[in-house]
Tab-separated table of C-alpha atoms in Angstrom:
chain	number	residue	atom	x	y	z
A	1	MET	CA	0.002	-0.004	-0.002
A	2	TRP	CA	1.455	3.342	-1.075
A	3	ASN	CA	0.122	5.261	1.937
A	4	PRO	CA	-0.651	3.505	5.276
A	5	ILE	CA	-3.557	5.892	5.950
A	6	GLU	CA	-5.589	3.774	3.528
A	7	SER	CA	-5.745	0.949	6.072
A	8	ALA	CA	-5.614	2.989	9.269
A	9	PRO	CA	-8.393	2.784	11.901
A	10	ARG	CA	-11.303	5.063	10.982
A	11	GLU	CA	-10.769	7.228	14.074
A	12	GLU	CA	-7.233	8.070	12.964
A	13	LEU	CA	-8.409	8.968	9.483
A	14	GLU	CA	-11.280	11.092	10.792
A	15	GLN	CA	-8.920	13.021	13.074
A	16	LEU	CA	-6.695	13.768	10.098
A	17	GLN	CA	-9.718	14.789	8.006
A	18	ALA	CA	-10.991	17.084	10.753
A	19	LYS	CA	-7.653	18.885	11.081
A	20	ARG	CA	-7.335	19.260	7.312
A	21	LEU	CA	-10.928	20.418	6.986
A	22	ARG	CA	-10.415	23.121	9.643
A	23	ASP	CA	-7.252	24.288	7.838
A	24	THR	CA	-9.107	24.409	4.522
A	25	VAL	CA	-12.014	26.377	5.947
A	26	GLU	CA	-9.569	28.837	7.509
A	27	ARG	CA	-7.843	29.096	4.143
A	28	VAL	CA	-10.919	29.844	2.077
A	29	TYR	CA	-12.360	32.204	4.700
A	30	HIS	CA	-9.333	34.106	5.996
A	31	LEU	CA	-6.267	33.592	3.824
A	32	VAL	CA	-8.049	34.805	0.750
A	33	LEU	CA	-8.697	38.091	2.450
A	34	THR	CA	-5.088	38.358	3.563
A	35	TRP	CA	-3.600	37.996	0.130
A	36	CYS	CA	-6.335	40.026	-1.497
A	37	ARG	CA	-5.746	42.968	0.821
A	38	PHE	CA	-2.022	42.957	0.448
A	39	THR	CA	-1.421	41.986	-3.146
A	40	ARG	CA	-2.305	44.070	-6.136
A	41	LYS	CA	-2.896	40.919	-8.208
A	42	GLY	CA	-5.439	39.732	-5.687
A	43	LEU	CA	-7.412	42.930	-5.808
A	44	MET	CA	-7.290	42.936	-9.594
A	45	SER	CA	-8.578	39.355	-9.819
A	46	LEU	CA	-11.551	40.321	-7.673
A	47	GLY	CA	-12.364	43.188	-10.007
B	1	MET	CA	-16.082	39.981	-1.305
B	2	PRO	CA	-14.431	36.545	-1.736
B	3	PHE	CA	-16.793	33.734	-2.653
B	4	TYR	CA	-16.647	31.508	0.455
B	5	LYS	CA	-16.545	34.399	2.951
B	6	LYS	CA	-19.765	35.667	1.418
B	7	ARG	CA	-21.393	32.222	1.465
B	8	PHE	CA	-20.359	31.575	5.071
B	9	ASP	CA	-21.578	34.986	6.206
B	10	GLU	CA	-24.965	34.449	4.556
B	11	LEU	CA	-25.340	31.295	6.680
B	12	GLY	CA	-23.959	32.971	9.828
B	13	LEU	CA	-20.988	30.571	9.809
B	14	LYS	CA	-17.473	31.247	11.061
B	15	PRO	CA	-14.456	28.944	10.664
B	16	ALA	CA	-14.597	28.305	14.422
B	17	HIS	CA	-17.930	26.530	13.902
B	18	VAL	CA	-16.150	23.774	11.999
B	19	LYS	CA	-14.584	21.385	14.504
B	20	SER	CA	-15.075	17.959	12.996
B	21	VAL	CA	-16.122	16.225	9.769
B	22	GLU	CA	-19.639	16.093	11.245
B	23	ASP	CA	-19.837	19.873	10.808
B	24	LEU	CA	-19.327	19.561	7.079
B	25	LYS	CA	-23.051	19.184	6.546
B	26	ASN	CA	-23.616	22.776	7.662
B	27	LEU	CA	-21.317	24.255	5.053
B	28	PRO	CA	-22.545	25.671	1.725
B	29	PHE	CA	-22.375	23.726	-1.540
B	30	THR	CA	-20.237	24.685	-4.531
B	31	THR	CA	-21.493	23.957	-8.062
B	32	LYS	CA	-20.100	23.946	-11.570
B	33	GLN	CA	-22.057	27.141	-12.154
B	34	ASP	CA	-20.093	28.809	-9.328
B	35	LEU	CA	-16.854	27.944	-11.163
B	36	ARG	CA	-18.302	29.328	-14.391
B	37	ASP	CA	-19.535	32.500	-12.683
B	38	HIS	CA	-16.015	33.136	-11.423
B	39	TYR	CA	-14.311	32.324	-14.732
B	40	PRO	CA	-11.401	32.052	-15.088
B	41	PHE	CA	-9.536	32.375	-11.740
B	42	GLY	CA	-12.077	33.920	-9.354
B	43	LEU	CA	-12.128	30.948	-6.952
B	44	PHE	CA	-8.357	30.505	-6.773
B	45	THR	CA	-7.050	31.162	-3.237
B	46	THR	CA	-3.404	31.679	-4.085
B	47	PRO	CA	-1.757	34.460	-6.077
B	48	MET	CA	-1.261	33.480	-9.716
B	49	ASP	CA	2.510	33.471	-9.306
B	50	GLN	CA	2.118	30.341	-7.154
B	51	VAL	CA	0.022	28.520	-9.770
B	52	VAL	CA	2.107	26.096	-11.838
B	53	ARG	CA	-0.601	24.374	-13.904
B	54	ILE	CA	-3.981	25.314	-15.353
B	55	HIS	CA	-6.464	22.887	-16.885
B	56	SER	CA	-9.850	23.665	-18.367
B	57	SER	CA	-12.970	21.891	-19.544
B	58	SER	CA	-13.878	22.090	-23.222
B	59	GLY	CA	-16.749	24.425	-22.477
B	60	THR	CA	-19.074	22.632	-24.879
B	61	THR	CA	-22.013	22.990	-22.493
B	62	GLY	CA	-21.267	26.499	-21.278
B	63	LYS	CA	-18.360	28.656	-20.163
B	64	PRO	CA	-15.266	26.470	-19.530
B	65	THR	CA	-14.490	25.543	-15.946
B	66	VAL	CA	-10.900	26.325	-15.075
B	67	VAL	CA	-8.843	24.585	-12.426
B	68	GLY	CA	-5.399	25.482	-11.103
B	69	TYR	CA	-2.641	23.717	-9.184
B	70	THR	CA	0.254	24.940	-7.054
B	71	ALA	CA	3.427	22.870	-6.842
B	72	HIS	CA	2.004	21.387	-3.629
B	73	ASP	CA	-1.229	20.463	-5.464
B	74	MET	CA	0.777	18.745	-8.202
B	75	GLY	CA	2.416	16.723	-5.410
B	76	VAL	CA	-1.010	15.690	-4.110
B	77	TRP	CA	-2.113	14.705	-7.616
B	78	LYS	CA	1.020	12.624	-8.173
B	79	GLU	CA	0.528	10.928	-4.829
B	80	VAL	CA	-3.073	9.906	-5.414
B	81	MET	CA	-2.244	8.700	-8.936
B	82	ALA	CA	0.681	6.704	-7.540
B	83	ARG	CA	-1.753	5.197	-5.035
B	84	THR	CA	-4.035	4.350	-7.955
B	85	MET	CA	-1.174	2.611	-9.791
B	86	SER	CA	-0.110	0.769	-6.645
B	87	MET	CA	-3.499	-0.966	-6.562
B	88	MET	CA	-1.898	-3.336	-9.096
B	89	ASN	CA	1.682	-2.953	-7.825
B	90	VAL	CA	2.622	-1.058	-10.962
B	91	GLY	CA	6.281	-0.045	-10.686
B	92	PRO	CA	9.776	-0.365	-12.168
B	93	GLY	CA	9.751	-2.825	-15.049
B	94	ASP	CA	6.169	-2.030	-16.057
B	95	VAL	CA	5.435	-0.303	-19.349
B	96	VAL	CA	2.329	1.873	-19.044
B	97	HIS	CA	0.597	2.560	-22.352
B	98	ASN	CA	-1.344	5.755	-21.671
B	99	ALA	CA	-4.075	6.280	-24.275
B	100	TYR	CA	-5.963	8.970	-22.324
B	101	GLY	CA	-6.023	12.305	-24.104
B	102	TYR	CA	-3.194	14.715	-23.229
B	103	GLY	CA	-3.884	18.416	-23.112
B	104	LEU	CA	-6.444	20.479	-21.240
B	105	PHE	CA	-8.259	17.252	-20.239
B	106	THR	CA	-6.726	16.009	-16.978
B	107	GLY	CA	-6.842	12.287	-17.884
B	108	GLY	CA	-3.632	11.943	-19.870
B	109	LEU	CA	-1.330	13.946	-17.616
B	110	GLY	CA	-2.840	12.515	-14.408
B	111	PHE	CA	-2.027	8.925	-15.346
B	112	HIS	CA	1.299	10.012	-16.757
B	113	TYR	CA	2.440	11.447	-13.438
B	114	GLY	CA	1.154	8.495	-11.456
B	115	ALA	CA	2.999	6.005	-13.623
B	116	GLU	CA	6.237	8.024	-13.448
B	117	GLU	CA	5.890	8.442	-9.692
B	118	VAL	CA	5.856	4.650	-9.142
B	119	GLY	CA	8.864	4.224	-11.435
B	120	ALA	CA	7.157	2.673	-14.461
B	121	ALA	CA	8.021	3.557	-18.055
B	122	VAL	CA	5.255	5.634	-19.631
B	123	VAL	CA	4.304	5.608	-23.298
B	124	PRO	CA	2.345	8.863	-23.770
B	125	SER	CA	0.391	7.711	-26.818
B	126	SER	CA	-2.744	9.804	-26.176
B	127	GLY	CA	-5.859	8.989	-28.258
B	128	GLY	CA	-6.371	8.073	-31.922
B	129	PHE	CA	-4.041	6.274	-34.370
B	130	THR	CA	-5.374	2.884	-33.268
B	131	LYS	CA	-3.195	0.657	-35.451
B	132	ARG	CA	-0.026	2.495	-34.449
B	133	GLN	CA	-1.026	2.211	-30.798
B	134	LEU	CA	-1.352	-1.569	-31.164
B	135	LEU	CA	2.032	-1.778	-32.820
B	136	LEU	CA	3.632	0.176	-29.955
B	137	MET	CA	1.817	-1.825	-27.291
B	138	LYS	CA	3.125	-5.049	-28.798
B	139	ASP	CA	6.663	-3.918	-29.654
B	140	PHE	CA	7.257	-1.997	-26.396
B	141	GLY	CA	5.819	-4.845	-24.301
B	142	ALA	CA	3.140	-2.762	-22.590
B	143	THR	CA	2.005	-4.358	-19.308
B	144	VAL	CA	-0.563	-1.732	-18.300
B	145	LEU	CA	-3.202	0.002	-20.391
B	146	CYS	CA	-4.784	3.310	-19.363
B	147	SER	CA	-7.756	4.501	-21.451
B	148	THR	CA	-11.499	4.920	-21.567
B	149	PRO	CA	-13.236	1.504	-21.565
B	150	SER	CA	-14.791	2.207	-24.970
B	151	PHE	CA	-11.376	2.914	-26.513
B	152	ALA	CA	-9.890	-0.225	-24.949
B	153	LEU	CA	-12.700	-2.221	-26.560
B	154	HIS	CA	-12.050	-0.513	-29.884
B	155	LEU	CA	-8.347	-1.400	-29.581
B	156	ALA	CA	-9.286	-5.040	-28.989
B	157	GLU	CA	-11.574	-5.130	-32.031
B	158	VAL	CA	-9.009	-3.575	-34.333
B	159	ALA	CA	-6.299	-5.897	-32.963
B	160	LYS	CA	-8.431	-8.912	-33.881
B	161	ASP	CA	-9.106	-7.498	-37.356
B	162	GLU	CA	-5.389	-6.919	-37.835
B	163	GLY	CA	-4.668	-10.540	-37.033
B	164	TYR	CA	-3.189	-10.114	-33.572
B	165	ASP	CA	-3.711	-12.744	-30.915
B	166	LEU	CA	-4.498	-10.515	-27.944
B	167	LYS	CA	-3.369	-12.954	-25.252
B	168	LYS	CA	-0.191	-14.097	-27.053
B	169	ASP	CA	0.955	-10.897	-28.762
B	170	PHE	CA	0.321	-8.540	-25.810
B	171	LYS	CA	1.350	-8.630	-22.141
B	172	ILE	CA	-1.300	-6.324	-20.691
B	173	ARG	CA	-1.885	-7.472	-17.091
B	174	ALA	CA	-3.859	-4.485	-15.791
B	175	GLY	CA	-6.116	-1.823	-17.244
B	176	PHE	CA	-6.977	1.487	-15.540
B	177	PHE	CA	-10.258	2.564	-17.049
B	178	GLY	CA	-12.315	5.672	-16.372
B	179	ALA	CA	-13.749	8.968	-17.665
B	180	GLU	CA	-17.049	7.278	-18.612
B	181	PRO	CA	-19.366	4.713	-16.962
B	182	ALA	CA	-18.918	1.062	-17.895
B	183	SER	CA	-21.360	-1.756	-17.194
B	184	GLU	CA	-20.197	-5.069	-15.732
B	185	GLY	CA	-20.743	-6.599	-19.188
B	186	LEU	CA	-18.343	-4.152	-20.798
B	187	ARG	CA	-15.815	-4.762	-18.045
B	188	ASN	CA	-16.058	-8.515	-18.603
B	189	ALA	CA	-15.656	-8.027	-22.361
B	190	LEU	CA	-12.365	-6.204	-21.680
B	191	ARG	CA	-11.202	-8.800	-19.135
B	192	ASP	CA	-11.917	-11.583	-21.612
B	193	ALA	CA	-10.378	-9.832	-24.619
B	194	TRP	CA	-7.129	-8.707	-22.977
B	195	GLY	CA	-6.834	-11.115	-20.041
B	196	LEU	CA	-6.329	-8.166	-17.709
B	197	VAL	CA	-7.412	-7.111	-14.236
B	198	TYR	CA	-9.924	-4.270	-14.622
B	199	ILE	CA	-9.243	-1.324	-12.302
B	200	GLU	CA	-11.798	1.449	-12.270
B	201	ALA	CA	-10.434	5.001	-12.020
B	202	TYR	CA	-12.703	7.806	-10.843
B	203	GLY	CA	-12.049	11.510	-10.829
B	204	LEU	CA	-13.111	14.917	-11.986
B	205	SER	CA	-10.986	17.940	-12.781
B	206	GLU	CA	-12.843	20.216	-10.345
B	207	ILE	CA	-11.559	18.056	-7.489
B	208	ILE	CA	-8.108	17.189	-8.891
B	209	GLY	CA	-8.574	15.075	-12.058
B	210	PRO	CA	-8.229	11.296	-12.046
B	211	GLY	CA	-7.101	10.005	-8.653
B	212	VAL	CA	-10.121	10.940	-6.519
B	213	ALA	CA	-10.913	7.232	-6.126
B	214	SER	CA	-9.461	4.016	-7.457
B	215	GLY	CA	-10.627	0.447	-7.807
B	216	CYS	CA	-8.722	-2.268	-5.961
B	217	PRO	CA	-8.110	-5.826	-7.207
B	218	TYR	CA	-11.264	-6.910	-5.332
B	219	GLY	CA	-13.343	-4.574	-7.511
B	220	ASN	CA	-14.134	-1.986	-4.817
B	221	LEU	CA	-13.690	1.678	-5.633
B	222	HIS	CA	-11.843	3.417	-2.754
B	223	VAL	CA	-12.044	7.162	-2.189
B	224	PHE	CA	-8.730	8.797	-1.223
B	225	GLU	CA	-10.577	10.534	1.534
B	226	ASP	CA	-7.540	11.811	3.406
B	227	HIS	CA	-7.550	14.386	0.549
B	228	PHE	CA	-11.176	14.402	-0.694
B	229	ILE	CA	-13.974	13.928	1.843
B	230	PRO	CA	-17.048	12.320	0.224
B	231	GLU	CA	-20.714	12.715	1.141
B	232	VAL	CA	-23.873	11.516	-0.586
B	233	ILE	CA	-26.854	13.880	-0.528
B	234	ASP	CA	-30.467	13.912	-1.575
B	235	THR	CA	-30.419	15.641	-4.941
B	236	GLU	CA	-33.612	17.594	-4.208
B	237	THR	CA	-33.232	18.584	-0.556
B	238	GLY	CA	-29.444	18.607	-0.189
B	239	GLU	CA	-29.727	16.569	3.023
B	240	VAL	CA	-26.849	14.175	3.756
B	241	LEU	CA	-27.932	10.557	3.262
B	242	PRO	CA	-26.715	7.651	5.397
B	243	ASP	CA	-24.245	5.095	4.044
B	244	GLY	CA	-25.878	2.555	1.759
B	245	GLN	CA	-28.386	5.022	0.333
B	246	GLU	CA	-28.208	6.260	-3.247
B	247	GLY	CA	-27.791	9.965	-3.944
B	248	GLU	CA	-25.567	12.663	-5.424
B	249	LEU	CA	-21.898	12.515	-4.620
B	250	VAL	CA	-20.321	15.599	-3.039
B	251	PHE	CA	-16.621	16.220	-2.363
B	252	THR	CA	-14.676	18.596	-0.155
B	253	THR	CA	-10.965	18.899	-0.895
B	254	VAL	CA	-8.878	19.253	2.284
B	255	THR	CA	-5.308	19.481	1.033
B	256	LYS	CA	-5.463	21.634	-2.078
B	257	GLN	CA	-4.056	25.156	-2.170
B	258	ALA	CA	-4.847	26.853	-5.484
B	259	LEU	CA	-8.476	25.766	-5.731
B	260	PRO	CA	-9.820	24.286	-2.513
B	261	ILE	CA	-13.471	23.378	-2.945
B	262	ILE	CA	-16.077	23.033	-0.244
B	263	ARG	CA	-18.890	20.481	-0.856
B	264	TYR	CA	-18.686	20.307	-4.638
B	265	ARG	CA	-21.834	18.782	-6.159
B	266	THR	CA	-20.571	16.297	-8.758
B	267	LYS	CA	-24.040	15.326	-10.064
B	268	ASP	CA	-22.764	11.722	-10.078
B	269	ILE	CA	-25.214	9.257	-8.586
B	270	THR	CA	-23.709	6.651	-6.256
B	271	VAL	CA	-23.756	4.938	-2.837
B	272	LEU	CA	-21.059	5.046	-0.113
B	273	HIS	CA	-20.005	2.209	2.210
B	274	ARG	CA	-17.584	2.385	5.117
B	275	GLU	CA	-16.890	-1.301	5.781
B	276	PRO	CA	-13.299	-2.540	5.539
B	277	CYS	CA	-12.425	-4.164	2.195
B	278	LYS	CA	-10.779	-7.558	1.634
B	279	CYS	CA	-7.792	-5.664	0.225
B	280	GLY	CA	-7.123	-4.294	3.740
B	281	ARG	CA	-8.238	-0.735	3.063
B	282	THR	CA	-10.511	0.985	5.544
B	283	ILE	CA	-11.114	4.091	3.439
B	284	THR	CA	-14.615	4.671	2.102
B	285	ILE	CA	-15.886	2.572	-0.783
B	286	MET	CA	-18.064	4.237	-3.387
B	287	GLU	CA	-20.137	2.166	-5.783
B	288	SER	CA	-19.475	2.678	-9.481
B	289	VAL	CA	-21.294	5.790	-10.647
B	290	LYS	CA	-24.723	4.779	-11.872
B	291	GLY	CA	-24.935	7.846	-14.045
B	292	ARG	CA	-24.709	11.602	-13.911
B	293	ALA	CA	-27.787	13.516	-12.857
B	294	ASP	CA	-27.079	15.401	-16.099
B	295	ASP	CA	-27.052	12.205	-18.191
B	296	MET	CA	-30.341	10.934	-16.881
B	297	LEU	CA	-32.908	10.746	-19.660
B	298	ILE	CA	-36.574	11.347	-18.955
B	299	VAL	CA	-38.574	9.232	-21.363
B	300	ASN	CA	-42.318	9.696	-21.076
B	301	GLY	CA	-41.813	10.591	-17.446
B	302	VAL	CA	-39.611	7.594	-16.611
B	303	ASN	CA	-35.998	8.142	-15.503
B	304	VAL	CA	-33.542	6.180	-17.661
B	305	PHE	CA	-29.775	6.023	-17.249
B	306	PRO	CA	-27.689	4.939	-20.259
B	307	SER	CA	-25.899	2.517	-17.923
B	308	GLN	CA	-29.183	0.577	-17.497
B	309	VAL	CA	-29.413	0.117	-21.268
B	310	GLU	CA	-25.781	-1.034	-21.380
B	311	HIS	CA	-26.448	-3.457	-18.529
B	312	VAL	CA	-29.150	-5.200	-20.560
B	313	LEU	CA	-27.067	-5.283	-23.733
B	314	THR	CA	-24.073	-6.864	-22.100
B	315	LYS	CA	-26.154	-9.596	-20.437
B	316	LEU	CA	-27.098	-11.269	-23.733
B	317	GLU	CA	-25.055	-13.382	-26.132
B	318	GLY	CA	-24.719	-12.436	-29.789
B	319	ILE	CA	-24.303	-8.679	-29.443
B	320	THR	CA	-21.362	-6.378	-28.832
B	321	PRO	CA	-21.166	-3.530	-26.267
B	322	ASN	CA	-21.291	-1.015	-29.130
B	323	TYR	CA	-24.574	0.847	-29.089
B	324	VAL	CA	-26.291	4.197	-29.529
B	325	ILE	CA	-29.446	5.418	-27.806
B	326	VAL	CA	-31.670	7.471	-30.102
B	327	LEU	CA	-34.463	9.576	-28.627
B	328	ASP	CA	-37.182	11.083	-30.762
B	329	LYS	CA	-40.817	12.165	-30.588
B	330	LYS	CA	-43.804	10.361	-32.080
B	331	GLY	CA	-46.683	12.764	-31.697
B	332	VAL	CA	-46.605	13.858	-28.065
B	333	LEU	CA	-44.813	10.727	-26.865
B	334	ASP	CA	-41.103	10.110	-26.528
B	335	LYS	CA	-39.706	7.236	-28.549
B	336	LEU	CA	-36.580	5.439	-27.376
B	337	GLU	CA	-34.629	3.363	-29.851
B	338	VAL	CA	-31.408	1.455	-29.215
B	339	TRP	CA	-29.137	0.641	-32.103
B	340	VAL	CA	-26.805	-2.187	-31.266
B	341	GLU	CA	-24.210	-4.086	-33.223
B	342	VAL	CA	-24.512	-7.886	-33.407
B	343	ASP	CA	-21.363	-9.998	-33.472
B	344	ASP	CA	-20.114	-11.675	-36.678
B	345	ARG	CA	-21.483	-15.116	-35.772
B	346	THR	CA	-25.017	-13.903	-35.015
B	347	PHE	CA	-25.025	-11.804	-38.153
B	348	ALA	CA	-24.160	-14.916	-40.191
B	349	ASP	CA	-27.013	-16.869	-38.542
B	350	GLY	CA	-29.597	-15.046	-40.668
B	351	ILE	CA	-32.939	-13.265	-40.282
B	352	GLY	CA	-34.637	-15.789	-37.985
B	353	ALA	CA	-31.898	-15.636	-35.338
B	354	LEU	CA	-31.772	-11.856	-35.524
B	355	GLU	CA	-35.537	-11.520	-35.050
B	356	THR	CA	-35.422	-13.805	-32.035
B	357	LEU	CA	-32.552	-11.790	-30.521
B	358	LYS	CA	-34.368	-8.519	-31.164
B	359	THR	CA	-37.541	-9.727	-29.447
B	360	LYS	CA	-35.541	-10.986	-26.474
B	361	LEU	CA	-33.672	-7.705	-26.160
B	362	GLN	CA	-36.881	-5.652	-26.287
B	363	GLN	CA	-38.378	-7.810	-23.532
B	364	GLU	CA	-35.255	-7.458	-21.367
B	365	MET	CA	-35.329	-3.674	-21.879
B	366	LEU	CA	-38.933	-3.553	-20.762
B	367	ASN	CA	-38.087	-5.586	-17.638
B	368	GLU	CA	-35.149	-3.330	-16.757
B	369	LEU	CA	-36.391	0.123	-17.779
B	370	TYR	CA	-40.175	-0.245	-17.454
B	371	ILE	CA	-40.694	1.372	-20.846
B	372	ASN	CA	-41.031	0.066	-24.391
B	373	VAL	CA	-37.787	0.260	-26.324
B	374	ARG	CA	-37.419	-0.381	-30.028
B	375	VAL	CA	-34.233	-2.289	-30.757
B	376	LYS	CA	-32.510	-2.005	-34.112
B	377	LEU	CA	-29.802	-4.584	-34.722
B	378	VAL	CA	-27.055	-3.358	-37.020
B	379	GLU	CA	-24.175	-5.048	-38.819
B	380	PRO	CA	-20.878	-5.552	-36.995
B	381	LYS	CA	-18.529	-2.537	-36.993
B	382	THR	CA	-20.992	-0.049	-38.440
B	383	LEU	CA	-21.456	2.282	-35.438
B	384	GLU	CA	-18.953	5.072	-35.004
B	385	ARG	CA	-16.052	4.259	-32.656
B	386	SER	CA	-14.831	6.538	-29.885
B	387	MET	CA	-11.217	7.705	-29.543
B	388	GLY	CA	-11.983	9.179	-26.134
B	389	LYS	CA	-15.235	9.383	-24.201
B	390	ALA	CA	-17.928	7.449	-26.058
B	391	LYS	CA	-20.927	9.375	-27.401
B	392	ARG	CA	-23.863	7.081	-26.745
B	393	ILE	CA	-26.895	9.351	-26.973
B	394	ILE	CA	-28.548	11.105	-29.906
B	395	ASP	CA	-31.435	13.174	-28.587
B	396	LYS	CA	-33.407	14.452	-31.534
B	397	ARG	CA	-35.938	15.934	-29.118
B	398	GLU	CA	-33.379	18.578	-28.130
B	399	ALA	CA	-33.048	19.752	-31.721
B	400	GLU	CA	-36.772	20.263	-31.922
B	401	GLY	CA	-36.949	21.960	-28.534
B	402	LEU	CA	-39.146	19.155	-27.290
B	403	LYS	CA	-37.017	17.639	-24.558
B	404	SER	CA	-39.145	16.464	-21.622
């Protein structure tokens, strides 16, 4: 198996998913604003 | 205001409200239309100078949908494609004949990276040029074939016509097939023709491309859910359905940088299971996609998926899996006709045998679809062959503006 997570106990997988989900939500909610505010390209892409 | 911030605010949601995967159900959906509305890069969450790859749909049904990858995202893609390849222990010494299309379509490059990542030799043949492909497969000693199932069947037919002995002249041990639905009958036809293990590959460019889920040698399709969290929802209400219940598949990407997507509605109809598989994997199993909500035909008020038609066709002897569904109007009623090629032996049996087969097929269609279907048997090798995704439906009702 290329990655052992594929056969890990469900609890372990779900903990990993939860952490990654929180990071992703933070990313789409906050980080976008950060780079939009401080980069000219970001502002331009938002029109 | 950025897309997701706006959506979250409308629902009164803050990132702090998301603590576990259970909370996913409260988050807003993303649709293909959202991607189109923000064409080309409006949903990207990294500056463009961090984007190293851009793919796009053909845009035949509307504005193209554009997807981007950072170097990190390319790493994720390679990893999940390597995991796909490792389902059949593909590695050094294997020759992977990759007949998926290269270019804006993610199929060709996705399999290419996966095969390279596991150390196999890749032949980037792309689509078309069937006879040359066969020559290369034989002379290069290809051990793995990657293509759409319909093109793999076409390769087998042409190989037989050209006088090849598929089992003696070729060494194909595994086939990674995807990009279109395939019935069990079509899968068996490919297993029989090539003597290969059929591995189903599932993916969509909005999520990453191929590599979202992969079949294992036991025939179960495993979702790489450490990267893409799956849910199945009621298409009408959007409510999450329990495991074992059929509905629309939804994915949330949790490791992508350039284009993370929250709860993307794929329109693919399937069922999820979370029991461990005989292969040792504990990750979620999704059933093969029954059809796309978009592909579903409504014939005189009855829902019909092309896969149901294919299922009937591949159950019976004497016909090939090459078919076209033709929809038309007769007065106010829809008329469904299926044109299907018979095999050489049945064709040689004469009118009586063909009439018997036609009647049997029409009865089987009625049993499976609950509607009357007119079957038209056609000579072997007369229907157009696909070099990529097969075109199975001709809807003449659309042309007349009469679609139900």
